Short mmCIF file of C-alpha atoms in Angstrom, two decimals:
data_model
loop_
_atom_site.label_atom_id
_atom_site.label_comp_id
_atom_site.label_asym_id
_atom_site.label_seq_id
_atom_site.Cartn_x
_atom_site.Cartn_y
_atom_site.Cartn_z
CA MET N 1 -0.13 -0.11 0.15
CA ALA N 2 1.48 3.48 -1.23
CA HIS N 3 1.96 6.13 1.02
CA PRO N 4 -1.32 8.23 1.33
CA ILE N 5 0.83 11.96 0.49
CA LYS N 6 2.22 10.03 -2.24
CA LEU N 7 -1.11 8.52 -3.29
CA VAL N 8 -2.47 12.26 -3.39
CA ARG N 9 0.47 13.55 -5.35
CA ALA N 10 0.45 10.83 -8.27
CA THR N 11 -3.30 11.76 -8.37
CA ALA N 12 -2.91 15.49 -8.42
CA LEU N 13 -0.09 14.78 -11.03
CA VAL N 14 -2.39 12.52 -13.14
CA LEU N 15 -5.27 15.20 -12.80
CA ALA N 16 -2.81 18.09 -14.06
CA VAL N 17 -1.73 16.13 -16.98
CA LEU N 18 -5.25 15.44 -17.89
CA MET N 19 -6.25 19.00 -17.32
CA LEU N 20 -3.47 20.15 -19.56
CA CYS N 21 -4.51 17.49 -22.29
CA THR N 22 -8.06 18.47 -22.53
CA HIS N 23 -7.22 22.21 -22.49
CA THR N 24 -4.58 21.97 -25.56
CA LEU N 25 -7.12 19.66 -27.26
CA VAL N 26 -9.62 22.50 -27.26
CA PRO N 27 -8.17 24.62 -29.97
CA ALA N 28 -7.69 21.73 -32.17
CA ALA N 29 -11.45 20.68 -31.98
CA ARG N 30 -12.32 24.27 -32.47
CA ALA N 31 -10.35 24.37 -35.76
CA ALA N 32 -8.29 27.35 -34.85
CA MET N 33 -10.36 30.58 -35.61
CA VAL N 34 -9.07 33.31 -33.74
CA THR N 35 -11.82 35.51 -31.86
CA THR N 36 -12.11 39.07 -32.10
CA GLY N 37 -11.55 38.61 -28.38
CA GLU N 38 -8.64 37.15 -28.60
CA ALA N 39 -7.10 39.11 -31.68
CA LEU N 40 -7.74 42.33 -29.65
CA GLY N 41 -5.72 41.01 -26.34
CA ALA N 42 -3.19 39.29 -28.40
CA SER N 43 -0.65 41.89 -27.28
CA ALA N 44 -1.20 40.98 -23.78
CA ALA N 45 -0.70 37.25 -22.92
CA PRO N 46 -3.04 34.82 -24.50
CA ASP N 47 -0.90 31.77 -23.51
CA SER N 48 -2.07 28.66 -22.77
CA ARG N 49 -1.87 29.09 -18.84
CA ALA N 50 -3.91 32.45 -19.00
CA ARG N 51 -6.47 30.30 -21.12
CA LEU N 52 -6.35 27.60 -18.58
CA LEU N 53 -7.22 29.59 -15.80
CA ALA N 54 -10.06 31.73 -17.36
CA LEU N 55 -11.57 28.27 -18.01
CA ILE N 56 -11.19 27.40 -14.04
CA ASP N 57 -12.72 30.95 -13.42
CA ARG N 58 -15.76 30.36 -15.26
CA ALA N 59 -16.62 27.43 -13.31
CA ASP N 60 -16.00 28.86 -10.24
CA ILE N 61 -17.17 32.44 -10.51
CA GLN N 62 -20.84 30.49 -11.27
CA ARG N 63 -20.32 28.51 -8.18
CA GLU N 64 -19.73 31.55 -6.50
CA MET N 65 -22.75 33.16 -7.74
CA THR N 66 -24.85 30.12 -6.94
CA ALA N 67 -23.66 30.49 -3.36
CA LEU N 68 -25.32 34.07 -3.66
CA GLY N 69 -28.86 32.49 -4.34
CA VAL N 70 -28.44 33.13 -8.05
CA ASP N 71 -30.08 29.98 -10.00
CA PRO N 72 -27.46 27.88 -11.38
CA ALA N 73 -28.80 28.30 -15.32
CA GLU N 74 -28.96 31.93 -14.74
CA ALA N 75 -25.41 32.00 -13.32
CA ARG N 76 -24.20 30.10 -16.30
CA ALA N 77 -25.97 33.00 -18.62
CA ARG N 78 -24.37 35.49 -16.96
CA ALA N 79 -21.23 34.29 -17.08
CA GLU N 80 -21.29 33.50 -20.64
CA ALA N 81 -21.69 37.22 -21.38
CA LEU N 82 -19.08 38.40 -19.88
CA SER N 83 -15.31 38.34 -21.17
CA ASP N 84 -12.34 36.72 -19.42
CA GLU N 85 -10.93 39.93 -18.64
CA GLU N 86 -13.93 40.95 -16.81
CA LEU N 87 -14.73 37.60 -15.09
CA ALA N 88 -11.24 37.68 -13.87
CA GLN N 89 -11.55 40.90 -12.06
CA VAL N 90 -14.88 39.82 -9.69
CA ALA N 91 -13.88 36.28 -9.19
CA GLY N 92 -13.45 35.44 -5.62
CA ARG N 93 -15.06 39.18 -4.88
CA LEU N 94 -18.64 38.69 -5.25
CA GLU N 95 -19.31 39.05 -1.84
CA ALA N 96 -17.30 42.05 -1.29
CA LEU N 97 -18.43 44.09 -4.66
CA PRO N 98 -20.96 47.07 -4.99
CA ALA N 99 -24.31 45.54 -5.11
CA GLY N 100 -26.89 48.86 -5.91
CA GLY N 101 -29.86 47.94 -4.28
CA SER N 102 -32.00 50.71 -2.51
CA SER N 103 -31.22 53.71 -1.09
CA LEU N 104 -34.17 53.17 1.33
CA GLY N 105 -31.51 51.90 4.03
CA VAL N 106 -30.31 55.12 4.21
CA VAL N 107 -32.30 56.14 6.91
CA LEU N 108 -30.11 53.49 8.98
CA GLY N 109 -26.99 55.65 7.61
CA ILE N 110 -28.29 58.75 8.79
CA GLY N 111 -28.77 57.03 12.39
CA LEU N 112 -25.38 56.32 12.33
CA VAL N 113 -24.46 59.73 11.43
CA VAL N 114 -26.44 61.22 14.06
CA PHE N 115 -24.90 58.76 16.81
CA LEU N 116 -21.04 59.11 15.85
CA VAL N 117 -21.56 63.11 15.73
CA LEU N 118 -23.06 63.23 18.95
CA LEU N 119 -20.46 60.73 20.17
CA VAL N 120 -17.67 63.35 18.82
CA THR N 121 -19.40 66.33 20.31
CA ASP N 122 -19.75 64.13 23.58
CA ILE N 123 -15.69 63.61 23.76
CA LEU N 124 -15.44 67.52 22.80
CA GLY N 125 -17.28 68.16 25.61
CA TYR N 126 -20.16 70.05 23.74
CA THR N 127 -22.46 67.56 24.91
CA ARG N 128 -23.23 64.94 27.23
CA VAL N 129 -25.53 62.07 25.89
CA PHE N 130 -23.92 59.26 26.23
CA PRO N 131 -22.70 57.90 30.05
CA PHE N 132 -19.85 56.00 28.64
CA VAL N 133 -17.76 58.83 27.13
CA ARG N 134 -15.74 60.23 29.99
CA HIS N 135 -16.20 63.72 30.23
CA PRO N 136 -13.26 66.25 31.15
CA ARG N 137 -13.57 67.67 34.61
CA MET F 1 -9.25 77.11 22.13
CA ALA F 2 -12.86 77.60 20.93
CA TYR F 3 -11.59 77.68 17.31
CA GLY F 4 -9.60 74.54 17.64
CA ARG F 5 -12.57 72.52 19.07
CA ALA F 6 -14.93 74.17 16.27
CA LEU F 7 -12.39 73.38 13.73
CA ALA F 8 -12.31 69.42 14.62
CA LEU F 9 -15.85 69.57 14.96
CA VAL F 10 -16.17 70.80 11.25
CA GLY F 11 -13.41 68.38 10.44
CA ALA F 12 -15.01 65.74 11.90
CA LEU F 13 -18.55 66.28 10.04
CA ALA F 14 -16.55 66.58 6.73
CA TRP F 15 -15.29 63.21 7.55
CA LEU F 16 -18.63 61.68 8.50
CA THR F 17 -20.58 63.04 5.11
CA GLY F 18 -18.15 61.30 3.31
CA CYS F 19 -16.55 64.45 2.34
CA ALA F 20 -19.46 65.30 0.28
CA LEU F 21 -19.52 68.97 1.36
CA PHE F 22 -15.78 69.42 1.11
CA GLY F 23 -14.05 67.26 -1.17
CA GLY F 24 -16.10 67.76 -4.38
CA GLN F 25 -13.99 68.55 -7.54
CA ALA F 26 -15.18 72.20 -8.76
CA ILE F 27 -16.28 71.82 -12.18
CA ALA F 28 -16.37 75.50 -13.68
CA PRO F 29 -19.23 75.75 -16.36
CA GLY F 30 -16.66 77.85 -18.53
CA ASP F 31 -14.50 74.48 -18.64
CA LEU F 32 -17.32 72.36 -20.17
CA ALA F 33 -18.97 75.47 -22.31
CA GLY F 34 -18.62 75.64 -25.98
CA ALA F 35 -17.84 72.07 -25.93
CA ILE F 36 -21.60 71.04 -25.05
CA PRO F 37 -24.89 72.70 -24.32
CA ALA F 38 -25.26 74.88 -21.48
CA ARG F 39 -28.17 72.93 -21.26
CA ARG F 40 -29.79 69.43 -22.22
CA GLN F 41 -32.06 66.99 -21.23
CA VAL F 42 -32.94 63.36 -22.86
CA ASP F 43 -36.45 62.63 -24.12
CA GLY F 44 -37.72 59.24 -24.14
CA VAL F 45 -36.42 57.96 -20.51
CA PRO F 46 -39.44 56.66 -18.84
CA ILE F 47 -39.77 56.74 -14.74
CA HIS F 48 -39.90 53.46 -13.49
CA LEU F 49 -40.29 53.29 -9.49
CA GLN F 50 -38.03 51.48 -7.52
CA THR F 51 -39.29 48.87 -5.15
CA GLU F 52 -37.07 47.53 -2.32
CA TYR F 53 -33.77 46.26 -3.81
CA HIS F 54 -34.89 46.67 -7.32
CA CYS F 55 -33.16 50.00 -8.67
CA GLY F 56 -30.80 47.64 -10.79
CA PRO F 57 -33.75 46.45 -12.68
CA ALA F 58 -35.72 49.67 -12.69
CA ALA F 59 -32.87 51.72 -14.20
CA LEU F 60 -32.02 49.07 -16.97
CA ALA F 61 -35.96 48.86 -18.16
CA MET F 62 -35.42 52.81 -17.94
CA LEU F 63 -32.46 52.61 -20.47
CA LEU F 64 -33.69 49.78 -22.53
CA ALA F 65 -37.04 51.46 -23.38
CA TRP F 66 -34.73 54.44 -24.39
CA GLY F 67 -33.36 52.36 -26.71
CA GLY F 68 -36.57 51.15 -28.09
CA LEU F 69 -36.85 48.08 -26.02
CA PRO F 70 -39.78 48.49 -23.31
CA ALA F 71 -39.32 46.21 -20.77
CA ALA F 72 -41.21 45.93 -17.19
CA PRO F 73 -38.67 46.16 -14.42
CA GLU F 74 -40.18 43.01 -12.79
CA SER F 75 -39.32 40.87 -16.05
CA LEU F 76 -35.49 42.02 -15.39
CA VAL F 77 -35.76 40.95 -12.18
CA ASP F 78 -33.98 37.60 -12.22
CA GLU F 79 -31.14 38.21 -14.78
CA LEU F 80 -30.26 41.34 -12.32
CA LEU F 81 -30.50 40.13 -8.97
CA THR F 82 -28.05 38.75 -6.64
CA PRO F 83 -30.02 37.34 -3.58
CA ALA F 84 -27.48 37.20 -0.49
CA ARG F 85 -26.38 40.42 -1.61
CA ARG F 86 -30.15 41.86 -2.24
CA GLY F 87 -29.25 44.14 -5.15
CA THR F 88 -27.58 44.29 -8.55
CA LEU F 89 -23.82 43.44 -9.40
CA THR F 90 -22.14 45.54 -12.14
CA THR F 91 -21.22 42.53 -13.62
CA ALA F 92 -24.84 41.34 -13.71
CA MET F 93 -25.72 44.85 -15.00
CA VAL F 94 -23.25 44.49 -17.92
CA ALA F 95 -23.87 40.69 -18.87
CA ALA F 96 -27.74 41.72 -18.82
CA VAL F 97 -27.06 44.69 -21.18
CA ARG F 98 -25.28 42.35 -23.64
CA ARG F 99 -28.10 39.71 -23.35
CA HIS F 100 -30.55 42.27 -25.02
CA ALA F 101 -28.34 43.08 -27.39
CA ARG F 102 -27.18 46.20 -26.60
CA VAL F 103 -23.70 47.83 -26.06
CA PRO F 104 -22.44 48.41 -22.75
CA TYR F 105 -20.16 51.16 -22.76
CA PRO F 106 -18.40 52.63 -19.66
CA VAL F 107 -18.33 55.99 -18.43
CA ASN F 108 -15.97 57.16 -15.83
CA ARG F 109 -15.39 60.82 -15.87
CA ILE F 110 -17.62 63.73 -15.25
CA GLU F 111 -16.94 65.06 -18.49
CA ASP F 112 -17.77 62.06 -20.47
CA LEU F 113 -21.18 61.78 -18.57
CA LEU F 114 -22.12 65.21 -19.38
CA ALA F 115 -21.04 64.98 -23.13
CA GLU F 116 -22.92 61.58 -23.39
CA ILE F 117 -26.06 63.61 -21.84
CA ALA F 118 -25.50 66.25 -24.44
CA ALA F 119 -25.26 63.69 -27.01
CA GLY F 120 -28.44 62.50 -26.33
CA HIS F 121 -27.28 59.17 -24.50
CA PRO F 122 -28.98 58.71 -20.92
CA VAL F 123 -26.30 57.38 -18.35
CA MET F 124 -26.38 54.46 -15.68
CA VAL F 125 -24.61 55.44 -12.81
CA LEU F 126 -23.93 53.45 -9.43
CA GLU F 127 -23.29 55.77 -6.24
CA ASN F 128 -22.94 54.40 -2.46
CA ARG F 129 -25.33 56.87 -0.79
CA GLY F 130 -24.45 55.27 2.28
CA LEU F 131 -21.19 56.02 4.42
CA PRO F 132 -17.80 54.21 3.01
CA GLY F 133 -18.04 51.64 6.21
CA LEU F 134 -22.14 51.59 5.64
CA ALA F 135 -22.60 50.95 2.03
CA ARG F 136 -25.69 51.72 0.34
CA TRP F 137 -25.45 51.07 -3.28
CA HIS F 138 -28.12 52.79 -5.56
CA TYR F 139 -28.41 52.82 -9.32
CA ALA F 140 -29.46 56.09 -10.93
CA VAL F 141 -29.93 56.97 -14.53
CA GLY F 142 -28.43 60.50 -15.51
CA VAL F 143 -30.93 62.37 -17.98
CA GLY F 144 -30.21 66.08 -17.59
CA TYR F 145 -28.36 68.84 -16.73
CA ASP F 146 -27.94 72.70 -16.82
CA LEU F 147 -24.39 74.05 -16.87
CA ASN F 148 -25.35 77.31 -15.80
CA ALA F 149 -27.46 76.58 -12.58
CA GLU F 150 -24.52 73.74 -11.56
CA THR F 151 -27.19 71.33 -11.41
CA LEU F 152 -27.91 67.53 -13.08
CA TRP F 153 -30.91 65.86 -12.77
CA PHE F 154 -31.66 62.01 -12.35
CA HIS F 155 -34.25 59.36 -12.66
CA ASP F 156 -33.54 57.50 -9.46
CA GLY F 157 -36.65 55.48 -8.58
CA ARG F 158 -38.79 57.94 -7.61
CA VAL F 159 -41.98 59.52 -9.04
CA ALA F 160 -40.50 62.64 -10.01
CA PRO F 161 -36.63 63.56 -11.40
CA ALA F 162 -34.28 64.05 -8.90
CA LYS F 163 -32.43 67.61 -9.25
CA ARG F 164 -28.93 67.20 -8.16
CA SER F 165 -25.66 69.73 -7.54
CA LEU F 166 -23.25 68.97 -10.37
CA ARG F 167 -20.57 69.35 -7.34
CA GLY F 168 -22.30 67.35 -5.17
CA PHE F 169 -22.77 64.57 -7.51
CA ASN F 170 -19.54 64.76 -8.90
CA ALA F 171 -18.12 64.32 -5.10
CA LEU F 172 -20.44 61.21 -4.49
CA TRP F 173 -20.17 59.57 -7.51
CA GLY F 174 -16.38 59.94 -7.31
CA ARG F 175 -16.02 58.56 -3.87
CA SER F 176 -18.29 55.74 -5.36
CA GLY F 177 -15.44 54.57 -8.10
CA SER F 178 -17.18 56.41 -10.63
CA TRP F 179 -19.22 53.65 -12.36
CA GLY F 180 -21.05 54.74 -15.21
CA LEU F 181 -22.36 53.05 -18.21
CA LEU F 182 -24.43 53.67 -21.51
CA VAL F 183 -26.44 51.11 -23.08
CA LEU F 184 -26.46 52.02 -26.64
CA PRO F 185 -28.19 50.28 -29.53
CA PRO F 186 -25.13 49.13 -31.86
CA GLU F 187 -25.72 51.71 -34.54
CA ARG F 188 -24.96 54.25 -31.85
CA LEU F 189 -21.69 55.34 -31.16
CA PRO F 190 -21.04 57.06 -27.95
CA ALA F 191 -20.12 60.67 -27.69
CA HIS F 192 -16.38 60.33 -25.98
CA VAL F 193 -15.99 56.82 -27.74
CA THR F 194 -12.48 55.33 -28.74
CA GLU F 195 -11.69 52.82 -31.43
CA ASP F 196 -10.42 50.56 -29.14
CA GLY F 197 -13.19 50.96 -26.49
CA TRP F 198 -15.83 50.35 -29.02
CA VAL F 199 -14.39 47.31 -30.22
CA ARG F 200 -13.99 45.81 -26.65
CA ALA F 201 -17.35 46.19 -25.80
CA LEU F 202 -18.61 44.65 -28.98
CA ALA F 203 -16.31 41.46 -28.42
CA GLY F 204 -18.14 40.84 -25.39
CA LEU F 205 -21.38 41.45 -27.16
CA GLU F 206 -19.68 38.74 -29.68
CA ALA F 207 -18.61 36.57 -26.61
CA ALA F 208 -22.37 36.39 -25.33
CA GLY F 209 -23.29 35.17 -28.71
CA ARG F 210 -25.22 38.21 -29.89
CA TRP F 211 -23.62 37.56 -33.24
CA GLY F 212 -26.60 40.22 -35.24
CA ALA F 213 -26.32 42.84 -32.77
CA ALA F 214 -22.49 42.95 -32.73
CA ALA F 215 -22.01 43.00 -36.51
CA ARG F 216 -24.35 46.01 -36.89
CA GLY F 217 -21.67 47.15 -34.07
CA TYR F 218 -18.74 46.51 -36.07
CA GLN F 219 -20.56 48.16 -39.32
CA THR F 220 -20.98 51.16 -37.20
CA ALA F 221 -17.36 51.41 -36.26
CA LEU F 222 -16.09 51.08 -40.05
CA GLU F 223 -18.25 54.02 -40.94
CA ARG F 224 -15.84 55.85 -38.36
CA TRP F 225 -12.94 53.90 -38.45
CA PRO F 226 -12.83 52.70 -42.28
CA ALA F 227 -9.66 50.94 -41.77
CA SER F 228 -10.20 49.45 -38.10
CA LEU F 229 -8.65 45.80 -37.44
CA GLY F 230 -11.11 45.22 -34.71
CA ALA F 231 -13.97 46.17 -36.54
CA TRP F 232 -13.01 43.92 -39.58
CA MET F 233 -12.03 41.20 -37.32
CA GLY F 234 -15.16 41.40 -35.54
CA LEU F 235 -17.33 41.39 -38.53
CA GLY F 236 -15.46 38.87 -40.11
CA ASN F 237 -15.94 36.63 -36.98
CA THR F 238 -19.77 37.39 -36.36
CA LEU F 239 -20.72 36.62 -40.09
CA TYR F 240 -18.68 33.22 -39.48
CA ALA F 241 -20.35 32.87 -36.95
CA GLN F 242 -23.83 33.29 -38.48
CA GLY F 243 -22.95 30.81 -41.43
CA ARG F 244 -22.49 33.92 -43.64
CA LEU F 245 -19.29 32.59 -45.26
CA GLU F 246 -18.86 34.63 -48.33
CA ALA F 247 -19.53 37.74 -46.62
CA ALA F 248 -17.18 36.75 -43.90
CA ALA F 249 -14.07 36.11 -46.58
CA THR F 250 -15.36 39.62 -48.00
CA ALA F 251 -14.47 41.30 -44.14
CA PHE F 252 -11.11 38.96 -43.68
CA GLU F 253 -10.07 40.39 -47.27
CA ALA F 254 -10.74 43.68 -45.91
CA ALA F 255 -8.66 43.32 -42.57
CA VAL F 256 -5.75 41.85 -44.53
CA ARG F 257 -5.82 44.34 -47.22
CA HIS F 258 -5.56 47.22 -44.60
CA HIS F 259 -3.15 45.18 -42.02
CA PRO F 260 -1.05 42.86 -44.54
CA SER F 261 0.98 42.10 -41.15
CA ALA F 262 -2.15 41.03 -39.42
CA ALA F 263 -1.29 37.29 -38.89
CA SER F 264 -4.77 36.53 -36.77
CA ALA F 265 -6.42 37.78 -40.09
CA HIS F 266 -4.79 35.73 -42.37
CA ASN F 267 -5.60 32.96 -39.98
CA ASN F 268 -9.27 33.45 -40.20
CA LEU F 269 -9.25 34.27 -44.01
CA ALA F 270 -7.64 30.94 -44.34
CA HIS F 271 -10.17 29.18 -42.26
CA VAL F 272 -13.16 30.66 -44.28
CA TYR F 273 -11.58 29.98 -47.90
CA GLY F 274 -11.19 26.41 -46.54
CA ARG F 275 -15.13 26.25 -45.75
CA LEU F 276 -15.77 27.70 -48.67
CA GLY F 277 -13.65 25.14 -50.58
CA ARG F 278 -11.20 27.60 -52.10
CA GLY F 279 -7.94 25.11 -50.91
CA PRO F 280 -4.85 27.08 -52.96
CA GLU F 281 -6.09 30.39 -51.40
CA ALA F 282 -6.74 29.06 -48.16
CA LEU F 283 -3.13 27.41 -47.90
CA ALA F 284 -1.38 30.44 -49.28
CA ALA F 285 -3.39 32.58 -46.56
CA ALA F 286 -2.36 29.81 -43.79
CA ARG F 287 1.06 30.18 -44.85
CA ARG F 288 1.47 33.71 -44.40
CA ALA F 289 -0.19 33.63 -41.01
CA VAL F 290 2.45 31.14 -40.01
CA ALA F 291 5.10 33.37 -41.20
CA LEU F 292 3.97 36.56 -39.63
CA GLY F 293 4.15 34.51 -36.32
CA GLY F 294 3.14 36.59 -32.98
CA PRO F 295 2.14 35.06 -29.93
CA LEU F 296 -1.06 33.17 -31.56
CA GLU F 297 1.23 31.27 -33.98
CA GLY F 298 0.54 28.05 -32.42
CA ARG F 299 -3.01 28.17 -33.39
CA HIS F 300 -2.25 29.36 -36.90
CA ARG F 301 -0.01 26.58 -37.12
CA GLU F 302 -2.93 24.02 -36.55
CA THR F 303 -4.83 26.25 -39.09
CA LEU F 304 -2.39 25.24 -41.92
CA LYS F 305 -1.92 21.89 -40.67
CA GLU F 306 -5.45 20.98 -40.93
CA LEU F 307 -6.13 22.67 -44.30
CA GLU F 308 -2.70 20.58 -45.25
CA GLY F 309 -4.87 17.40 -44.05
CA ALA F 310 -7.60 18.29 -45.57
CA ALA F 311 -5.46 19.21 -49.25
CA PRO F 312 -5.46 16.25 -51.62
#
């Protein structure tokens, strides 16, 4: 029986080789038309590794969207309508990126402003609203 | 030390309000006067009221309707909303624009935003109306401005257009990352367009499989930039994708005529010739692509190999 670590390494190697093979086979199967996006990015880095990464990002970002409640088919349609460049920019960050929703919650924001202003004025000694602020004198 | 305290208070207030009052970059009407009319309002943008979390669908519905595709905001919710974020991510917005066969074109500077409205193009903007640490992201649609009064107005999900000071808006929008977007029919170029920017925007449309709209966009580009390599390549690729091989060959022929050293144009021409059964011409074009080299040389070699294999 092989050592478990060795087994994992061997499996990883086989998988990596398989991934590379399937990837390098893709262009041949597609008969090598150069897409407009590729032609535009040709000066950048369209090497196979970058394209492999983009391939992985596409699946990852769909999973990420699904995790945030988007229907899987819808997540795929969204990812398909984005360029590799656009996907690379957002991959792994969907949780943090701006999501335009509503300004209705601004009321909460105003409440926080009032709290912070009063806190500052309390600290400066103009007001005495919060008991937890240590006042001078 | 009363002055010191007062100053500290003012400073704290300025920070708390996100510096919207004090940090705004002044835009003198004189900077823009002459370049654009003093006052302009875009017609044909309906007002859609925003239900909770649905400013994204409302904003997109307004812009689609302006471009001749009336849609109810409710019908756009599924393709925009990310439920756990209770809002619309900008990537979902860009993807949705493409799925409706419209060209999403970025607007990131206030001068460009005004120039677009002056050209009759409404502009979608995303602003953080909360605090830096307590974000309240909101989409609105800029539909008019008045340089003399230094105001802009927006359809922002309420019943009446919201009038805002140019300076105040610029400060808030700048703080929010200056994200703006045009939603254009492919026949219409932005006022602040660049050849590269337009072709890139269309390549996205092409990637989304909207071949017809992308082809019309490339034709629009060629009216402005008759020798554009990106536009000829894009036109050829979209025609090819639609199975219009003769027309695609004509487009790639134009690409190599204007840009004899563009290897990928020769490669794609070779490919189309091959499909059309024009073997010798296909081989010649493929050999030229390989001889020219470049970063995609490997792909060009595959084309040549395939054509040589097909030749008797």
